[in-house]
Coordinates of C-alpha atoms and ligand atoms in Angstrom, one line a residue:
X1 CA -34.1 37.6 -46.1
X2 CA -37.7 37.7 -46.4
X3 CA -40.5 38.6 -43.2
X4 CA -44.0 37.6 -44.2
X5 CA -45.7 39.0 -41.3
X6 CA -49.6 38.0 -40.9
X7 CA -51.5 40.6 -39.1
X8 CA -55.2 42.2 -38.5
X9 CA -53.5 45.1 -38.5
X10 CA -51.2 45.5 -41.5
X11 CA -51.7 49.7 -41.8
X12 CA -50.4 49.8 -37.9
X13 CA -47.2 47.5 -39.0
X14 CA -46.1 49.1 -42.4
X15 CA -45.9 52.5 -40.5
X16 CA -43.4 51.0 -38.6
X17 CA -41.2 49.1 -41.3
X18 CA -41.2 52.5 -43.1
X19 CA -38.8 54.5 -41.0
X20 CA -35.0 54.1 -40.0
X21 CA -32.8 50.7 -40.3
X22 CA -35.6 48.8 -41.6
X23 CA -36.7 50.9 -44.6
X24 CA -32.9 51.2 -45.5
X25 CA -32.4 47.7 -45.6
X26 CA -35.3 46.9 -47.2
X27 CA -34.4 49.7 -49.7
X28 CA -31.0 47.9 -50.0
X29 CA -32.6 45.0 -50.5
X30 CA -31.3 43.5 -47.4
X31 CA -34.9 42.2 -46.5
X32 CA -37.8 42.2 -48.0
X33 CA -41.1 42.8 -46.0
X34 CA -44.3 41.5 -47.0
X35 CA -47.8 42.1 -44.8
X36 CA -50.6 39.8 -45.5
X37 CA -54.5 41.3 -43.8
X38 CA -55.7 38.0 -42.0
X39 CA -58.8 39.6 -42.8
X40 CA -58.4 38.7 -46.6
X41 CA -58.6 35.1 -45.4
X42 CA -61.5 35.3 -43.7
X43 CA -64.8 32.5 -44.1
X44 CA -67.6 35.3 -43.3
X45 CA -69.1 37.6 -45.1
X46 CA -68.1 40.2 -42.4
X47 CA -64.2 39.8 -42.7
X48 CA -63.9 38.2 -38.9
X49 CA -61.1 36.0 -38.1
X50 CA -61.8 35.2 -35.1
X51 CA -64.8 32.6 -33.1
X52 CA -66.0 32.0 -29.7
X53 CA -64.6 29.6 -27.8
X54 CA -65.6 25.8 -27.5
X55 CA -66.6 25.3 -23.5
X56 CA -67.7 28.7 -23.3
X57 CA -64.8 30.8 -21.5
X58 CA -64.4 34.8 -22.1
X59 CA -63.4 36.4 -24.9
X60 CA -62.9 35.2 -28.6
X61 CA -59.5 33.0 -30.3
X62 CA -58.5 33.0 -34.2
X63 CA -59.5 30.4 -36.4
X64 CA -57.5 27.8 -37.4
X65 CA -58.8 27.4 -41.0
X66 CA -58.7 31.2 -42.4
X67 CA -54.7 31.0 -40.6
X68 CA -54.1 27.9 -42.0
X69 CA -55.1 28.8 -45.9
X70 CA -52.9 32.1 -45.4
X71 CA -49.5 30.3 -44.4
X72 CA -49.9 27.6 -47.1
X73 CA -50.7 30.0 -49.5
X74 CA -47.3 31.3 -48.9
X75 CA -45.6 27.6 -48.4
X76 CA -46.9 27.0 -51.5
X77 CA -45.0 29.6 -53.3
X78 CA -41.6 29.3 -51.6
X79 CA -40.4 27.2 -48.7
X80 CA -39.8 28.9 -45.5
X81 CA -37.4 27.8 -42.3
X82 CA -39.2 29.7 -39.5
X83 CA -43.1 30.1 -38.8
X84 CA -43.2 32.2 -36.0
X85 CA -46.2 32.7 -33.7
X86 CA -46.1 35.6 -31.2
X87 CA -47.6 34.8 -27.6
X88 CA -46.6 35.8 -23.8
X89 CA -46.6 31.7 -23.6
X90 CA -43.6 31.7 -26.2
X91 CA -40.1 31.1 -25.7
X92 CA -38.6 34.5 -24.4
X93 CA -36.6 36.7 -27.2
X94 CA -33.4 37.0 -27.2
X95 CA -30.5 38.5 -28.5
X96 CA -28.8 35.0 -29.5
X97 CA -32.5 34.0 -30.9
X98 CA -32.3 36.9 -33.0
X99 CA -28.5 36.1 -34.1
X100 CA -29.7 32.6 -34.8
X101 CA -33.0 34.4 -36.8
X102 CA -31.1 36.8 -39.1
X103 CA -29.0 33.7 -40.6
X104 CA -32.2 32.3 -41.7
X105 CA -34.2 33.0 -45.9
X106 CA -37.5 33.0 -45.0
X107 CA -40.0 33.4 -41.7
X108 CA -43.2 33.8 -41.2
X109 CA -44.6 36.0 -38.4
X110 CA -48.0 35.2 -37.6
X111 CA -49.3 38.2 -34.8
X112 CA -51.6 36.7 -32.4
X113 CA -54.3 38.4 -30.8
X114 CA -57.8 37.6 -28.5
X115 CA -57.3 34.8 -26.2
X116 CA -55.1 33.5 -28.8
X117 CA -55.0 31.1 -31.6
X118 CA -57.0 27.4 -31.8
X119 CA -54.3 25.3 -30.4
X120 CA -54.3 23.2 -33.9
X121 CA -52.4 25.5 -35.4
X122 CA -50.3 25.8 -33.0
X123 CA -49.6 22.0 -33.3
X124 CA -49.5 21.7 -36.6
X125 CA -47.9 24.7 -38.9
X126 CA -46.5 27.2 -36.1
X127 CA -42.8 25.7 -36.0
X128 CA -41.5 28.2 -33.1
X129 CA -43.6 30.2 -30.3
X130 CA -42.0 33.2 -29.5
X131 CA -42.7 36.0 -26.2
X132 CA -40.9 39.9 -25.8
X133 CA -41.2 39.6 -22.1
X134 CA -43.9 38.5 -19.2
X135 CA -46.3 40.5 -19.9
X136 CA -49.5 40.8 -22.4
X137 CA -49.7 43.0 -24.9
X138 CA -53.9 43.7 -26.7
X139 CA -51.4 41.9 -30.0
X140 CA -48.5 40.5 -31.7
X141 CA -47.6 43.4 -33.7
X142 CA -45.4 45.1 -31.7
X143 CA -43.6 42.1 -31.1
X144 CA -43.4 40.8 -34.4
X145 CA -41.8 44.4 -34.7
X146 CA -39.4 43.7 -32.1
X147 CA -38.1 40.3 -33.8
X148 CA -38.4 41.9 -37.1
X149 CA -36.3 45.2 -35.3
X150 CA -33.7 42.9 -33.3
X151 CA -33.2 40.6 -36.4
X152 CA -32.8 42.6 -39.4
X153 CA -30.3 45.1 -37.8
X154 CA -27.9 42.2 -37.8
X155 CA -28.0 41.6 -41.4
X156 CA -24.5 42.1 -42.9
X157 CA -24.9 45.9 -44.3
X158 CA -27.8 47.2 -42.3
X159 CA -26.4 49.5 -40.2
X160 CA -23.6 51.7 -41.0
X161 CA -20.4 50.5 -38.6
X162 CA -20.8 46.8 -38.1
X163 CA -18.5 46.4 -35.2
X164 CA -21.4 48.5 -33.3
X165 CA -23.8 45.3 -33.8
X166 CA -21.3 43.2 -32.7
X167 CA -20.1 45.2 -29.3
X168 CA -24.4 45.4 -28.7
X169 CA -25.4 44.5 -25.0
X170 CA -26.0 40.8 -24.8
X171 CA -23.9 40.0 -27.6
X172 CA -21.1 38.6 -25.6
X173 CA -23.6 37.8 -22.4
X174 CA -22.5 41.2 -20.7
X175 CA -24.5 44.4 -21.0
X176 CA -22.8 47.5 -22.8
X177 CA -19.9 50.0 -21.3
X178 CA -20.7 53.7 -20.9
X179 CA -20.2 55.7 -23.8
X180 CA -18.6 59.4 -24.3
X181 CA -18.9 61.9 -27.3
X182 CA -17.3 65.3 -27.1
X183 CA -17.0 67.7 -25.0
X184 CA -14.4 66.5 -23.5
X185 CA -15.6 68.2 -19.9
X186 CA -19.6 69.6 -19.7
X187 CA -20.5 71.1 -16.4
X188 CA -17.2 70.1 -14.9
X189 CA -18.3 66.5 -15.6
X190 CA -15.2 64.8 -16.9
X191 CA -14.8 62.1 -19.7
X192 CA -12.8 59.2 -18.0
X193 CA -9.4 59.9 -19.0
X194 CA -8.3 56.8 -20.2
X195 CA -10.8 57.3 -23.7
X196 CA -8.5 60.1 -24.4
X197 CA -5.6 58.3 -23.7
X198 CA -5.4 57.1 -27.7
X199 CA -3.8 54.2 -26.0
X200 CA -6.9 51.3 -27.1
X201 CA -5.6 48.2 -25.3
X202 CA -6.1 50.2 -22.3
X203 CA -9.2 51.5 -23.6
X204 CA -10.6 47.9 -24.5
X205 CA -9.4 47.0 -20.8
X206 CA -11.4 49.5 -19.4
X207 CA -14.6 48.7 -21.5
X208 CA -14.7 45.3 -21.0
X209 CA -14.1 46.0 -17.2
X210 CA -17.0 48.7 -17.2
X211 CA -19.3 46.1 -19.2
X212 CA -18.8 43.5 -16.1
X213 CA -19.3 46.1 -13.8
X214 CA -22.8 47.2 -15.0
X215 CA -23.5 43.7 -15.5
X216 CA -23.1 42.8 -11.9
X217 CA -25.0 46.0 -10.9
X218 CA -27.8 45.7 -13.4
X219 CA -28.0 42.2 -15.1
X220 CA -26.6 39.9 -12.5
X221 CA -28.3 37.1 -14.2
X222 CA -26.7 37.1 -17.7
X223 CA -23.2 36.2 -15.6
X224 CA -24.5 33.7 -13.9
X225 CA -26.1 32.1 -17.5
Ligands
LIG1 N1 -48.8 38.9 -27.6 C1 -49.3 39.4 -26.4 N2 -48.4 39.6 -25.5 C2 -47.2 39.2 -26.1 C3 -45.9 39.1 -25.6 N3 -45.5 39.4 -24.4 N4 -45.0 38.6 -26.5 C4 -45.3 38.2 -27.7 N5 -46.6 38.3 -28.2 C5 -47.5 38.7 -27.4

């Protein structure tokens, strides 16, 4: 896979993509991670992005031109399936848009930030909208580093035990059981016996019983999707 992410703020992003999962999968190849400075693309002499609105409301929105010569620069050197446009007006993330994601070659993550981006580009090269939750954030970064989080742990090989990926919260619509590591008794707090019962039907029983449980308490939504 391959994440071209476009950002004003490529130094704040590689920081990021540096540590844990993602450097080991980029480091295994896994994914490769490619930042492009939105400022490189600029029209002005002064390295800005960004313009005043048409009809005079607050606060400043990204060109469409200097965004537009960035993402075909890179279409022009490979095809891509996804071009991705962070906004809190984007279809919300989710853990079967990130399944659907990882099976993908190439994306584009272009961070938004201002009000925004001039709606043309929206209409005419971003090919899916995406939000991390109702609420705005002062850019895109972080959640292009969510997606980019969400999505590459799923590649086949990036993290160590891949049943664990697979048993996630959300992955089957239900949120995660509770989970024990030794001692087997701290403070007179007990480990549920039937984990060291070696007996695993019973222990599977119990987890996926746990998992509706806390879904009811915590998510009662995801059963009723
Ligand atoms: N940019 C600003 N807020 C955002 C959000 N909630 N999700 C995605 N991109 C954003």
């Amino acid at each position: 896979m391959r994440l071209d992410i476009l950002t004003l703020f490529p130094n704040m992003m590689q920081m990021f993509f540096e540590e844990s999962i993602i450097s080991r999968a980029r480091k295994k190849g896994l994914v490769e991670v490619c930042f492009h400075n939105l400022h490189d693309y600029s029209l002005t002499r002064y390295g800005s992005v960004d313009d005043y609105p048409y009809g005079g409301s607050a606060g400043m929105v990204m060109a469409v031109e200097p965004l537009a010569n960035c993402i075909e620069a890179l279409q022009r050197e490979r095809a891509y399936d996804e071009v991705i446009y962070t906004a809190p007006d984007g279809e919300l993330f989710s853990q079967p848009m990130a399944n659907e994601l990882s099976l993908k070659g190439n994306l584009i993550i272009l961070c938004g930030h201002y009000k925004g981006v001039d709606e043309r580009l929206r209409e005419h090269f971003i090919t899916r909208e995406i939000s991390i939750g109702d609420y705005v954030l002062t850019g895109g970064e972080l959640a292009a580093a969510v997606i980019a989080d969400a999505v590459v742990r799923l590649l086949p090989g990036a993290i160590g035990d891949e049943q664990s990926a697979l048993a996630d919260s959300f992955q089957d619509g239900l949120v995660a059981p509770p989970e024990y590591t030794r001692p087997p008794e701290f403070r007179g707090w007990r480990v549920p016996d039937v984990l060291l019962s070696g007996n695993h039907a019973k222990i599977e029983q119990w987890r996926l019983e746990q998992a509706i449980e806390r879904t009811r308490e915590r998510r009662p939504n995801l059963l009723k999707q």
